[in-house]
Amino acid sequence: MLDLLDGLLPPEPAQETIGDGAMLLRGAALPYEAALLVALDRITTRSPFRHMVTPGGFRMSVAMTNCGAAGWVTDRTGYRYDAIDPETGLPWPLMPDCFLDLAITAASQAGYPAFRPDACLVNRYEPGARLSLHQDRNEHDFAHPIVSVSLGLPATFLFGGLTRGDPVTRFALRHGDVVVWGGPSRLRYHGVAELKEGTHELLGHRRINLTFRKALA
Ligand SMILES: O=C(O)CCC(=O)C(=O)O
Ligand SMILES: [Mn+2]
């Protein structure tokens, strides 16, 4: 069905402004694909994916790990950035060069040439997993944008406003897409709808999301 529509639909723009200070860069991670997957294996060997618990006691459906100087964690005591992986007692794996290069290049394309991330939260979604609407607000300084890379199964990104009740726009994110939000959009609510069943040729029954932040001062 989609094939039939291919010639009829207008082509998707390679870059789309999705808000004031927010851009969707279609396929921007594709040149890094092979390197990202090798690096991802190294990270998850040292700091495996785990389902964290929210301060309210709920197990998250998304499994997470981190790399970089600081990793985002949640447990019964709250949300925080921590230099140590609480599961291994070791520092998080270093941020691989290909991760840094992609994040800096994408941020620059979106108008944030000074962005230098020190944290990368790695999210693994399996069919049925979802991330409810939230703001990214555990970082020290909101002057820095968020850079979010999608790999594997497609997902629906929910992009809301500055208050929880604001209308939400839905964007289909596919393997290789990158979303950058900063400036006036930095604290917009966002989330991911329940992942649908499917098989991706490289990642199987999974979607991996890399969320780059400048977390520390
Ligand atoms: O998976 C995504 O696309 C978004 C992830 C996210 O918002 C987060 O990790 O804070
Ligand atoms: Mn987020």
Short mmCIF file of C-alpha atoms and ligand atoms in Angstrom, two decimals:
data_model
loop_
_atom_site.label_atom_id
_atom_site.label_comp_id
_atom_site.label_asym_id
_atom_site.label_seq_id
_atom_site.Cartn_x
_atom_site.Cartn_y
_atom_site.Cartn_z
CA MET A 1 0.00 0.00 0.00
CA LEU A 2 2.74 2.44 0.93
CA ASP A 3 4.55 1.57 -2.30
CA LEU A 4 1.45 2.54 -4.29
CA LEU A 5 1.35 5.91 -2.56
CA ASP A 6 5.06 6.56 -3.05
CA GLY A 7 4.71 8.47 -6.30
CA LEU A 8 1.66 10.40 -5.10
CA LEU A 9 2.81 11.82 -1.77
CA PRO A 10 5.00 14.93 -1.73
CA PRO A 11 8.62 14.05 -0.87
CA GLU A 12 9.50 14.34 2.81
CA PRO A 13 11.84 17.24 3.52
CA ALA A 14 15.32 16.23 4.66
CA GLN A 15 15.14 18.88 7.34
CA GLU A 16 11.98 20.10 8.94
CA THR A 17 11.51 22.83 11.53
CA ILE A 18 9.11 21.34 14.05
CA GLY A 19 9.10 24.23 16.50
CA ASP A 20 10.96 27.38 17.46
CA GLY A 21 14.50 26.04 17.97
CA ALA A 22 13.50 22.46 17.10
CA MET A 23 14.38 20.47 13.97
CA LEU A 24 13.83 17.00 12.59
CA LEU A 25 16.80 15.87 10.48
CA ARG A 26 15.70 12.89 8.39
CA GLY A 27 18.36 10.20 8.01
CA ALA A 28 21.10 12.29 9.60
CA ALA A 29 22.45 9.28 11.53
CA LEU A 30 22.61 6.94 8.51
CA PRO A 31 26.26 7.71 7.63
CA TYR A 32 27.17 6.63 11.19
CA GLU A 33 25.01 3.50 11.26
CA ALA A 34 27.72 0.81 11.26
CA ALA A 35 29.96 2.60 13.77
CA LEU A 36 27.02 3.34 16.09
CA LEU A 37 25.99 -0.31 16.25
CA VAL A 38 29.52 -1.52 17.06
CA ALA A 39 29.87 1.16 19.76
CA LEU A 40 26.45 0.30 21.17
CA ASP A 41 27.52 -3.32 21.67
CA ARG A 42 30.59 -2.21 23.60
CA ILE A 43 28.50 0.05 25.83
CA THR A 44 25.89 -2.58 26.65
CA THR A 45 28.53 -5.22 27.36
CA ARG A 46 29.97 -3.03 30.10
CA SER A 47 26.74 -1.39 31.31
CA PRO A 48 23.82 -3.64 30.30
CA PHE A 49 20.28 -2.41 29.64
CA ARG A 50 18.06 -2.44 32.73
CA HIS A 51 14.51 -1.42 33.57
CA MET A 52 14.78 1.41 36.08
CA VAL A 53 12.16 2.22 38.68
CA THR A 54 10.48 5.64 38.94
CA PRO A 55 10.37 7.53 42.25
CA GLY A 56 6.72 6.43 42.43
CA GLY A 57 7.77 2.77 42.28
CA PHE A 58 6.83 1.93 38.68
CA ARG A 59 9.14 -0.21 36.52
CA MET A 60 9.79 1.63 33.24
CA SER A 61 8.82 -0.27 30.08
CA VAL A 62 11.82 1.25 28.29
CA ALA A 63 15.15 -0.37 29.21
CA MET A 64 18.05 2.05 29.66
CA THR A 65 21.78 2.44 29.95
CA ASN A 66 24.17 5.37 29.50
CA CYS A 67 27.57 6.42 28.28
CA GLY A 68 29.58 9.56 28.96
CA ALA A 69 30.78 11.38 32.06
CA ALA A 70 27.29 11.33 33.55
CA GLY A 71 24.39 8.91 33.22
CA TRP A 72 20.71 9.60 33.86
CA VAL A 73 19.22 7.32 36.50
CA THR A 74 15.94 6.99 38.32
CA ASP A 75 15.18 5.02 41.48
CA ARG A 76 12.95 5.35 44.54
CA THR A 77 14.95 8.39 45.68
CA GLY A 78 14.37 10.42 42.48
CA TYR A 79 15.91 11.32 39.13
CA ARG A 80 19.55 12.36 38.86
CA TYR A 81 22.75 12.26 36.84
CA ASP A 82 25.41 9.99 38.30
CA ALA A 83 29.02 9.39 37.22
CA ILE A 84 28.72 5.78 38.43
CA ASP A 85 26.48 3.05 37.02
CA PRO A 86 24.61 1.86 40.12
CA GLU A 87 24.33 -1.67 38.65
CA THR A 88 28.06 -2.21 38.09
CA GLY A 89 29.57 0.25 40.58
CA LEU A 90 31.82 1.45 37.74
CA PRO A 91 31.89 4.68 35.74
CA TRP A 92 29.62 4.59 32.68
CA PRO A 93 31.38 3.62 29.42
CA LEU A 94 33.13 6.51 27.68
CA MET A 95 31.18 8.34 25.00
CA PRO A 96 32.37 6.81 21.70
CA ASP A 97 33.82 9.23 19.13
CA CYS A 98 31.14 8.35 16.55
CA PHE A 99 28.40 9.25 19.10
CA LEU A 100 30.06 12.60 19.82
CA ASP A 101 30.65 13.35 16.17
CA LEU A 102 27.02 12.64 15.22
CA ALA A 103 25.59 14.65 18.13
CA ILE A 104 27.82 17.67 17.49
CA THR A 105 27.17 17.60 13.73
CA ALA A 106 23.39 17.31 14.14
CA ALA A 107 23.24 20.04 16.79
CA SER A 108 25.26 22.31 14.56
CA GLN A 109 22.92 21.67 11.60
CA ALA A 110 20.01 22.63 13.84
CA GLY A 111 21.65 25.89 14.91
CA TYR A 112 23.55 24.86 18.06
CA PRO A 113 27.23 24.83 16.98
CA ALA A 114 28.57 25.02 20.57
CA PHE A 115 26.86 21.83 21.78
CA ARG A 116 29.25 19.36 23.46
CA PRO A 117 27.33 16.53 25.17
CA ASP A 118 28.68 14.88 28.31
CA ALA A 119 25.85 12.37 28.72
CA CYS A 120 24.08 9.94 26.41
CA LEU A 121 21.04 8.07 27.66
CA VAL A 122 20.48 4.93 25.58
CA ASN A 123 16.85 3.79 25.47
CA ARG A 124 15.72 0.37 24.25
CA TYR A 125 12.06 -0.01 23.25
CA GLU A 126 10.54 -3.39 22.54
CA PRO A 127 6.99 -3.70 21.15
CA GLY A 128 4.59 -2.44 23.83
CA ALA A 129 7.14 -0.10 25.45
CA ARG A 130 6.32 3.61 25.64
CA LEU A 131 7.61 6.77 27.24
CA SER A 132 4.98 9.05 28.70
CA LEU A 133 5.02 12.81 28.22
CA HIS A 134 7.80 14.48 30.21
CA GLN A 135 10.26 17.35 30.14
CA ASP A 136 14.04 16.80 30.18
CA ARG A 137 14.88 18.96 33.17
CA ASN A 138 17.56 17.24 35.24
CA GLU A 139 20.35 18.99 33.34
CA HIS A 140 22.31 21.86 34.86
CA ASP A 141 21.74 24.46 32.14
CA PHE A 142 18.80 24.51 29.71
CA ALA A 143 20.80 26.72 27.31
CA HIS A 144 22.02 23.45 25.74
CA PRO A 145 19.75 21.52 23.36
CA ILE A 146 18.75 17.86 23.38
CA VAL A 147 19.84 15.68 20.45
CA SER A 148 17.83 12.49 19.99
CA VAL A 149 18.77 9.73 17.52
CA SER A 150 16.37 6.97 16.40
CA LEU A 151 17.56 3.52 15.29
CA GLY A 152 15.66 0.35 14.48
CA LEU A 153 11.87 0.03 14.50
CA PRO A 154 9.84 3.14 13.66
CA ALA A 155 8.09 5.05 16.44
CA THR A 156 5.68 7.91 16.92
CA PHE A 157 7.29 10.87 18.69
CA LEU A 158 4.89 13.04 20.66
CA PHE A 159 5.94 16.68 20.73
CA GLY A 160 3.87 18.87 23.01
CA GLY A 161 4.22 22.36 24.43
CA LEU A 162 5.62 23.96 27.56
CA THR A 163 2.75 22.82 29.74
CA ARG A 164 1.52 19.24 30.07
CA GLY A 165 -1.95 19.96 28.70
CA ASP A 166 -0.78 21.66 25.48
CA PRO A 167 -1.68 20.02 22.16
CA VAL A 168 0.70 17.31 20.97
CA THR A 169 2.00 16.93 17.42
CA ARG A 170 2.94 13.40 16.29
CA PHE A 171 5.98 12.70 14.12
CA ALA A 172 6.92 9.33 12.63
CA LEU A 173 10.57 8.69 13.50
CA ARG A 174 12.46 6.08 11.52
CA HIS A 175 15.88 4.45 11.55
CA GLY A 176 18.49 7.20 11.20
CA ASP A 177 16.30 10.20 12.03
CA VAL A 178 17.57 12.84 14.46
CA VAL A 179 15.48 15.35 16.42
CA VAL A 180 17.09 18.39 18.02
CA TRP A 181 15.22 20.70 20.39
CA GLY A 182 16.61 23.68 22.28
CA GLY A 183 16.16 27.41 22.83
CA PRO A 184 12.46 28.24 23.29
CA SER A 185 11.59 24.54 22.72
CA ARG A 186 14.08 23.13 25.25
CA LEU A 187 11.48 22.39 27.92
CA ARG A 188 8.70 21.18 25.67
CA TYR A 189 6.90 18.06 26.83
CA HIS A 190 7.62 15.02 24.68
CA GLY A 191 7.23 11.27 24.71
CA VAL A 192 6.98 8.15 22.57
CA ALA A 193 3.75 6.25 21.77
CA GLU A 194 3.58 2.51 22.41
CA LEU A 195 5.99 0.76 20.03
CA LYS A 196 4.24 -1.42 17.46
CA GLU A 197 5.27 -4.97 16.59
CA GLY A 198 7.75 -5.22 13.74
CA THR A 199 11.16 -6.42 12.67
CA HIS A 200 13.95 -4.12 11.62
CA GLU A 201 16.58 -5.56 9.28
CA LEU A 202 19.49 -4.54 11.53
CA LEU A 203 18.00 -4.24 15.00
CA GLY A 204 15.25 -6.86 14.99
CA HIS A 205 12.34 -6.30 17.38
CA ARG A 206 13.78 -3.16 18.90
CA ARG A 207 14.01 0.56 18.68
CA ILE A 208 17.11 2.17 20.12
CA ASN A 209 17.13 5.86 20.96
CA LEU A 210 20.26 7.83 21.87
CA THR A 211 19.51 11.00 23.80
CA PHE A 212 22.48 13.35 24.05
CA ARG A 213 22.58 16.01 26.73
CA LYS A 214 24.99 18.47 28.28
CA ALA A 215 24.07 17.47 31.83
CA LEU A 216 26.85 18.83 34.04
CA ALA A 217 28.01 22.39 34.68
O1 LIG B 1 12.97 7.73 22.60
C1 LIG B 1 12.81 8.92 22.27
O2 LIG B 1 12.65 9.26 21.10
C2 LIG B 1 12.77 9.99 23.34
C3 LIG B 1 13.54 9.65 24.58
C4 LIG B 1 13.43 10.69 25.65
O3 LIG B 1 12.65 11.60 25.58
C5 LIG B 1 14.29 10.61 26.82
O4 LIG B 1 15.09 9.68 26.95
O5 LIG B 1 14.22 11.52 27.68
MN MN B 2 13.06 13.15 27.11
#
